Tab-separated table of C-alpha atoms in Angstrom:
chain	number	residue	atom	x	y	z
A	1	MET	CA	-18.406	-50.028	0.630
A	2	LYS	CA	-16.323	-50.330	-2.526
A	3	PRO	CA	-18.056	-47.628	-4.651
A	4	LEU	CA	-17.927	-45.284	-1.679
A	5	PHE	CA	-14.207	-45.863	-1.286
A	6	LEU	CA	-13.667	-45.174	-4.982
A	7	ALA	CA	-15.769	-42.019	-4.825
A	8	LEU	CA	-13.709	-40.796	-1.886
A	9	LEU	CA	-10.449	-41.495	-3.714
A	10	TRP	CA	-11.767	-39.631	-6.722
A	11	LEU	CA	-12.784	-36.675	-4.586
A	12	ILE	CA	-9.418	-36.479	-2.824
A	13	GLY	CA	-7.593	-36.726	-6.134
A	14	GLY	CA	-9.730	-33.915	-7.564
A	15	LEU	CA	-9.164	-31.701	-4.545
A	16	LEU	CA	-5.414	-32.318	-4.617
A	17	PHE	CA	-5.352	-31.357	-8.281
A	18	LEU	CA	-7.350	-28.182	-7.568
A	19	HIS	CA	-5.130	-27.348	-4.651
A	20	ARG	CA	-1.994	-27.647	-6.768
A	21	GLY	CA	-3.455	-25.105	-9.169
A	22	VAL	CA	-4.316	-22.738	-6.358
A	23	ALA	CA	-0.914	-23.198	-4.700
A	24	VAL	CA	0.858	-22.255	-7.930
A	25	ALA	CA	-1.405	-19.223	-8.222
A	26	ALA	CA	-0.783	-18.293	-4.586
A	27	GLU	CA	2.944	-18.002	-5.221
A	28	ASP	CA	2.212	-15.142	-7.642
A	29	VAL	CA	0.509	-12.363	-5.705
A	30	PHE	CA	-0.723	-10.690	-8.913
A	31	VAL	CA	-2.864	-13.694	-9.849
A	32	ASN	CA	-6.274	-13.288	-8.196
A	33	ASP	CA	-5.445	-9.927	-6.589
A	34	GLY	CA	-8.602	-8.482	-8.115
A	35	LEU	CA	-6.454	-5.899	-9.863
A	36	HIS	CA	-4.035	-7.259	-12.460
A	37	ASP	CA	-5.251	-8.873	-15.674
A	38	PRO	CA	-3.257	-12.087	-16.153
A	39	GLN	CA	-4.103	-11.831	-19.882
A	40	GLY	CA	-2.229	-8.521	-20.101
A	41	PRO	CA	0.756	-8.823	-22.487
A	42	SER	CA	3.125	-7.316	-19.851
A	43	PHE	CA	1.736	-9.258	-16.891
A	44	HIS	CA	4.982	-11.174	-16.418
A	45	GLU	CA	7.237	-8.123	-16.904
A	46	LEU	CA	5.977	-6.353	-13.787
A	47	GLN	CA	7.886	-6.727	-10.551
A	48	ARG	CA	6.016	-8.366	-7.636
A	49	PRO	CA	5.979	-6.577	-4.248
A	50	THR	CA	6.923	-9.888	-2.588
A	51	GLU	CA	10.211	-9.685	-4.473
A	52	ALA	CA	10.786	-5.912	-4.439
A	53	LEU	CA	10.084	-5.414	-0.723
A	54	ALA	CA	11.811	-8.540	0.610
A	55	GLY	CA	14.761	-7.617	2.793
A	56	PHE	CA	13.340	-4.299	4.001
A	57	PRO	CA	12.564	-3.864	7.723
A	58	PRO	CA	9.311	-5.796	8.168
A	59	ASP	CA	5.983	-4.392	9.353
A	60	THR	CA	2.624	-6.041	10.025
A	61	VAL	CA	0.446	-3.543	8.130
A	62	GLY	CA	0.331	-1.513	4.914
A	63	ASN	CA	3.130	-2.514	2.534
A	64	LYS	CA	4.537	-4.643	5.401
A	65	VAL	CA	7.606	-2.379	5.337
A	66	ARG	CA	8.866	0.058	7.991
A	67	TRP	CA	9.558	2.762	5.431
A	68	VAL	CA	11.038	5.244	7.931
A	69	ASN	CA	13.615	2.643	9.014
A	70	ALA	CA	14.376	1.538	5.458
A	71	LEU	CA	15.251	5.132	4.601
A	72	ARG	CA	17.114	5.876	7.853
A	73	ASP	CA	19.205	2.707	7.624
A	74	GLY	CA	20.172	3.508	4.048
A	75	LEU	CA	18.499	0.406	2.551
A	76	ILE	CA	16.800	2.716	0.060
A	77	ASN	CA	17.849	6.144	-1.148
A	78	PRO	CA	14.959	7.481	-3.199
A	79	ARG	CA	15.624	10.610	-5.253
A	80	THR	CA	14.675	13.939	-3.647
A	81	ASN	CA	14.400	15.895	-6.881
A	82	ILE	CA	14.640	15.708	-10.652
A	83	VAL	CA	15.371	19.340	-11.480
A	84	PRO	CA	18.713	20.312	-9.863
A	85	GLU	CA	17.400	23.733	-8.732
A	86	THR	CA	14.607	22.334	-6.532
A	87	LYS	CA	15.130	23.318	-2.894
A	88	ILE	CA	15.214	20.368	-0.470
A	89	GLN	CA	14.211	21.112	3.107
A	90	VAL	CA	14.318	18.836	6.117
A	91	LEU	CA	13.122	20.050	9.521
A	92	ASP	CA	13.930	18.200	12.750
A	93	MET	CA	11.198	19.439	15.104
A	94	ASP	CA	8.619	17.405	16.990
A	95	ILE	CA	5.102	18.614	17.778
A	96	ILE	CA	3.375	17.091	20.811
A	97	PHE	CA	-0.449	17.139	20.771
A	98	GLY	CA	-2.380	16.866	24.036
A	99	ASN	CA	-6.106	16.873	23.180
A	100	THR	CA	-6.210	13.114	23.149
A	101	GLY	CA	-8.799	12.276	25.779
A	102	ASP	CA	-7.791	9.177	27.705
A	103	ASN	CA	-5.269	8.217	25.044
A	104	ALA	CA	-1.531	8.852	25.035
A	105	PHE	CA	-0.350	12.203	23.623
A	106	VAL	CA	0.543	12.341	19.935
A	107	ARG	CA	4.112	12.952	18.801
A	108	PHE	CA	4.332	14.313	15.259
A	109	PRO	CA	7.939	14.147	13.984
A	110	HIS	CA	8.695	16.745	11.272
A	111	ARG	CA	11.958	14.960	10.553
A	112	ALA	CA	10.492	11.593	9.469
A	113	HIS	CA	7.942	13.471	7.349
A	114	THR	CA	10.169	16.049	5.664
A	115	GLU	CA	12.626	13.317	4.652
A	116	TRP	CA	9.809	12.156	2.348
A	117	LEU	CA	7.583	15.207	1.898
A	118	ASP	CA	7.821	18.913	1.145
A	119	CYS	CA	6.479	21.568	3.537
A	120	ALA	CA	3.901	22.455	0.870
A	121	ASN	CA	2.339	18.982	1.138
A	122	CYS	CA	1.068	19.973	4.611
A	123	HIS	CA	1.329	23.776	4.918
A	124	PRO	CA	-0.911	25.726	4.777
A	125	ASP	CA	-3.352	22.921	3.896
A	126	PRO	CA	-4.302	20.838	5.898
A	127	PHE	CA	-2.089	22.236	8.720
A	128	LYS	CA	-1.526	25.875	9.681
A	129	GLU	CA	2.032	26.705	10.728
A	130	LYS	CA	1.095	27.351	14.331
A	131	PHE	CA	0.502	24.764	17.030
A	132	ASN	CA	-3.125	23.912	17.848
A	133	THR	CA	-4.701	26.110	15.169
A	134	SER	CA	-5.729	23.504	12.580
A	135	GLY	CA	-8.677	21.958	14.432
A	136	ILE	CA	-7.419	18.375	14.201
A	137	LYS	CA	-9.952	15.779	15.407
A	138	MET	CA	-9.672	11.997	15.422
A	139	SER	CA	-13.082	11.694	13.730
A	140	ALA	CA	-11.854	13.869	10.849
A	141	ILE	CA	-8.605	11.875	10.616
A	142	LEU	CA	-10.666	8.703	10.249
A	143	GLU	CA	-12.538	10.390	7.387
A	144	GLY	CA	-9.277	10.897	5.507
A	145	LYS	CA	-8.552	14.458	6.564
A	146	PHE	CA	-5.438	15.845	8.355
A	147	CYS	CA	-3.110	12.918	9.191
A	148	GLY	CA	-5.630	10.575	7.516
A	149	LYS	CA	-4.916	12.097	4.124
A	150	CYS	CA	-1.811	9.886	3.949
A	151	HIS	CA	-2.187	7.467	6.872
A	152	GLY	CA	-4.631	4.848	5.649
A	153	ALA	CA	-3.851	5.575	2.003
A	154	VAL	CA	-0.085	5.416	1.417
A	155	ALA	CA	1.619	5.743	4.840
A	156	PHE	CA	0.968	3.210	7.655
A	157	PRO	CA	-2.762	2.847	8.387
A	158	LEU	CA	-4.831	4.268	11.252
A	159	THR	CA	-5.166	0.924	12.993
A	160	GLU	CA	-1.725	1.629	14.500
A	161	CYS	CA	-2.952	4.003	17.245
A	162	ALA	CA	0.197	3.715	19.366
A	163	ARG	CA	2.554	4.847	16.624
A	164	CYS	CA	0.992	8.321	16.800
A	165	HIS	CA	-0.304	8.168	20.373
A	166	SER	CA	3.172	7.370	21.643
A	167	ILE	CA	3.768	9.714	24.628
A	168	LYS	CA	2.501	8.602	28.046
A	169	PRO	CA	1.017	11.722	29.692
A	170	ASP	CA	2.227	10.805	33.218
A	171	SER	CA	5.852	10.564	32.150
A	172	PHE	CA	5.806	13.652	29.903
A	173	ARG	CA	7.583	16.546	31.578
A	174	GLY	CA	7.883	19.175	28.827
A	175	GLN	CA	5.501	21.644	27.177
A	176	LEU	CA	2.922	20.617	24.585
A	177	GLY	CA	3.355	22.033	21.092
A	178	ALA	CA	6.526	22.590	19.080
A	179	GLN	CA	9.677	21.180	20.671
A	180	SER	CA	13.028	22.848	20.069
A	181	VAL	CA	14.492	22.431	16.600
A	182	LYS	CA	17.405	20.002	16.461
A	183	LYS	CA	20.270	21.095	14.237
A	184	PRO	CA	21.980	18.332	12.250
B	1	MET	CA	-25.262	-46.407	4.584
B	2	LEU	CA	-21.913	-45.543	6.141
B	3	ASN	CA	-21.153	-41.896	6.722
B	4	PRO	CA	-17.567	-41.443	5.471
B	5	LEU	CA	-17.052	-38.460	7.758
B	6	ARG	CA	-17.667	-40.329	10.953
B	7	ASN	CA	-16.545	-43.682	12.371
B	8	PRO	CA	-19.015	-45.811	14.238
B	9	ASP	CA	-16.830	-45.414	17.318
B	10	ARG	CA	-17.341	-41.605	17.038
B	11	ARG	CA	-13.762	-40.681	16.427
B	12	LEU	CA	-12.942	-38.427	13.472
B	13	SER	CA	-11.860	-40.548	10.559
B	14	PRO	CA	-8.525	-39.734	8.908
B	15	ALA	CA	-10.447	-39.076	5.701
B	16	ALA	CA	-12.517	-36.371	7.373
B	17	VAL	CA	-9.447	-34.730	8.894
B	18	PHE	CA	-7.771	-34.823	5.513
B	19	LEU	CA	-10.783	-33.332	3.729
B	20	VAL	CA	-11.139	-30.498	6.221
B	21	GLY	CA	-7.395	-29.795	5.933
B	22	VAL	CA	-7.589	-29.607	2.162
B	23	LEU	CA	-10.598	-27.289	2.334
B	24	LEU	CA	-8.804	-24.983	4.793
B	25	LEU	CA	-5.761	-24.884	2.512
B	26	LEU	CA	-8.013	-23.972	-0.407
B	27	LEU	CA	-9.580	-21.171	1.596
B	28	ALA	CA	-6.231	-19.845	2.806
B	29	ALA	CA	-4.735	-19.767	-0.674
B	30	SER	CA	-7.480	-17.759	-2.373
B	31	PRO	CA	-8.083	-14.940	-3.282
B	32	GLY	CA	-5.178	-12.468	-3.200
B	33	MET	CA	-5.182	-8.819	-2.152
B	34	ALA	CA	-4.184	-5.716	-4.025
B	35	GLU	CA	-0.946	-4.257	-2.668
B	36	TYR	CA	-1.429	-1.354	-0.260
B	37	ALA	CA	-1.476	2.085	-1.954
B	38	ASP	CA	-1.902	0.901	-5.557
B	39	VAL	CA	-3.846	3.567	-7.488
B	40	ILE	CA	-6.236	2.667	-10.306
B	41	LEU	CA	-6.681	5.248	-13.051
B	42	ASN	CA	-9.670	4.509	-15.225
B	43	GLN	CA	-11.421	7.767	-16.029
B	44	HIS	CA	-11.102	7.303	-19.801
B	45	ALA	CA	-8.914	4.250	-20.348
B	46	GLU	CA	-11.517	1.486	-20.573
B	47	GLN	CA	-14.008	3.720	-22.381
B	48	GLU	CA	-11.319	4.264	-25.003
B	49	GLY	CA	-10.667	0.537	-25.358
B	50	VAL	CA	-7.522	0.008	-23.272
B	51	ARG	CA	-7.074	-1.682	-19.890
B	52	PRO	CA	-7.306	0.455	-16.732
B	53	VAL	CA	-3.958	1.800	-15.449
B	54	ILE	CA	-2.394	0.508	-12.218
B	55	TYR	CA	0.027	2.957	-10.603
B	56	PRO	CA	2.070	1.255	-7.823
B	57	HIS	CA	3.154	3.598	-4.972
B	58	TRP	CA	5.278	0.893	-3.318
B	59	PHE	CA	7.377	0.496	-6.463
B	60	HIS	CA	7.950	4.199	-7.083
B	61	ARG	CA	8.662	5.182	-3.475
B	62	ILE	CA	11.723	2.921	-3.419
B	63	ARG	CA	13.100	5.220	-6.131
B	64	PHE	CA	11.496	8.628	-5.473
B	65	ARG	CA	10.389	10.481	-2.349
B	66	CYS	CA	6.812	11.683	-2.269
B	67	LYS	CA	8.001	15.269	-2.760
B	68	VAL	CA	9.266	14.513	-6.269
B	69	CYS	CA	5.788	13.722	-7.606
B	70	HIS	CA	3.584	15.587	-5.175
B	71	HIS	CA	5.598	18.817	-5.084
B	72	GLU	CA	8.185	19.089	-7.849
B	73	LEU	CA	6.081	17.470	-10.567
B	74	GLY	CA	2.785	18.773	-9.159
B	75	PHE	CA	0.614	15.620	-8.789
B	76	LYS	CA	-2.288	16.498	-6.467
B	77	MET	CA	-2.684	14.031	-3.595
B	78	LYS	CA	-6.104	12.830	-4.650
B	79	ALA	CA	-6.909	9.698	-6.588
B	80	GLY	CA	-8.637	10.860	-9.761
B	81	GLY	CA	-7.837	14.459	-8.861
B	82	ASN	CA	-5.423	15.103	-11.708
B	83	GLU	CA	-6.754	15.404	-15.224
B	84	ILE	CA	-4.424	12.703	-16.523
B	85	SER	CA	-4.950	11.817	-20.167
B	86	MET	CA	-2.816	9.946	-22.678
B	87	ALA	CA	-2.498	13.087	-24.783
B	88	ALA	CA	-1.007	14.995	-21.834
B	89	ILE	CA	1.328	12.089	-21.036
B	90	LEU	CA	2.545	11.927	-24.649
B	91	ASP	CA	3.073	15.671	-24.319
B	92	GLY	CA	5.549	14.996	-21.473
B	93	LYS	CA	3.214	15.690	-18.564
B	94	PHE	CA	2.236	13.445	-15.581
B	95	CYS	CA	3.693	9.928	-16.021
B	96	GLY	CA	5.326	11.268	-19.195
B	97	MET	CA	7.637	13.484	-17.124
B	98	CYS	CA	9.620	10.343	-16.256
B	99	HIS	CA	8.496	7.660	-18.703
B	100	ASN	CA	10.433	9.280	-21.523
B	101	GLU	CA	13.361	6.868	-22.013
B	102	GLU	CA	15.548	9.079	-19.832
B	103	ILE	CA	14.400	8.666	-16.237
B	104	ALA	CA	12.354	5.545	-16.968
B	105	TRP	CA	11.373	3.403	-19.960
B	106	GLY	CA	9.279	5.057	-22.646
B	107	LEU	CA	5.611	5.146	-23.541
B	108	GLU	CA	5.702	2.391	-26.147
B	109	HIS	CA	5.320	-0.160	-23.306
B	110	CYS	CA	1.566	0.451	-23.153
B	111	HIS	CA	0.723	-2.720	-21.255
B	112	ARG	CA	3.040	-2.105	-18.312
B	113	CYS	CA	0.757	0.778	-17.290
B	114	HIS	CA	-2.480	-0.471	-18.860
B	115	SER	CA	-2.408	-3.715	-16.863
B	116	GLY	CA	-5.695	-3.762	-14.910
B	117	LEU	CA	-8.754	-6.011	-15.049
B	118	PRO	CA	-11.780	-4.612	-16.853
B	119	GLY	CA	-14.329	-2.797	-14.696
B	120	LEU	CA	-11.964	-1.377	-12.056
B	121	LYS	CA	-12.935	2.000	-10.593
B	122	THR	CA	-10.532	4.941	-10.202
B	123	GLY	CA	-9.270	5.084	-6.629
B	124	ILE	CA	-6.654	3.919	-4.172
B	125	ARG	CA	-6.446	0.283	-3.039
B	126	GLY	CA	-5.256	-1.120	0.226
B	127	ASP	CA	-5.297	-4.275	2.228
B	128	ASN	CA	-8.301	-5.319	4.297
B	129	LYS	CA	-7.316	-2.945	7.063
B	130	ALA	CA	-7.041	0.143	4.913
B	131	GLY	CA	-9.184	0.456	1.854
B	132	GLY	CA	-8.251	4.119	1.581
B	133	PRO	CA	-8.783	7.196	3.703
B	134	GLY	CA	-11.481	6.741	6.278
B	135	GLU	CA	-11.945	3.033	5.771
B	136	TYR	CA	-9.077	2.187	8.080
């Protein structure tokens, strides 16, 4: 009985010690992220996402930030250009897609996109500037084409079906395609 | 011999509960995940004796909209799709368009960019739910 008790105490002590080490490491997301080299001379100079992104509207996926809301609510104001002459365009026009099988229709908001992106990031490749002419398919999106070029790489991932498939067909009264342009 | 994980009266011993708890904690705490949308650039870096480069999207997009890099400065939206080399950067191209002591700190801080573990492959990283396009 006694040696067993001692062995158990020893084991628990060892595990506690190990756990302390892991807990300290867990506080720093760059330790053990399979990416950063803790031996790197600037390892401690880099900002951690846990610190930089705290206080932004939370999300459950991606960077765990609702980037559209962070921008809209003025929590961030990223630069739009470096050269003063660069033309900045924002377009407030929704496109509603209807070839969605049993799923809800897709609402594509130009506004939320052109706040971040330039027209040339999407036109003419991968999207033609005319509704229903680009041959968008969910299978291709999942392969990283069309919307999947950004969604699943930098913008929120493709697991969030309902964020794109957001219009219930039975309650939709308008026309599919480009909706009227809203002027600011 | 007494089995420390089980009492004779078939109730879980406190020691067993404790051990399982500690093991679960250990599992939960390790290992970490790369932040969503980090890009690794390692086409020449490691071959030339420096650490692979980690480019963090999340950090830069707080300060710049996508259009700055992917339109104004001309970065193609494809990991490994730009012929980025240190010579071009020192020449004021790519990262060197901003890391020039005007818009951001200068190129003498090698290790802030060359910060990756050896052996990393060029590409974009995500969390478990999005390892890049297609692997959602």
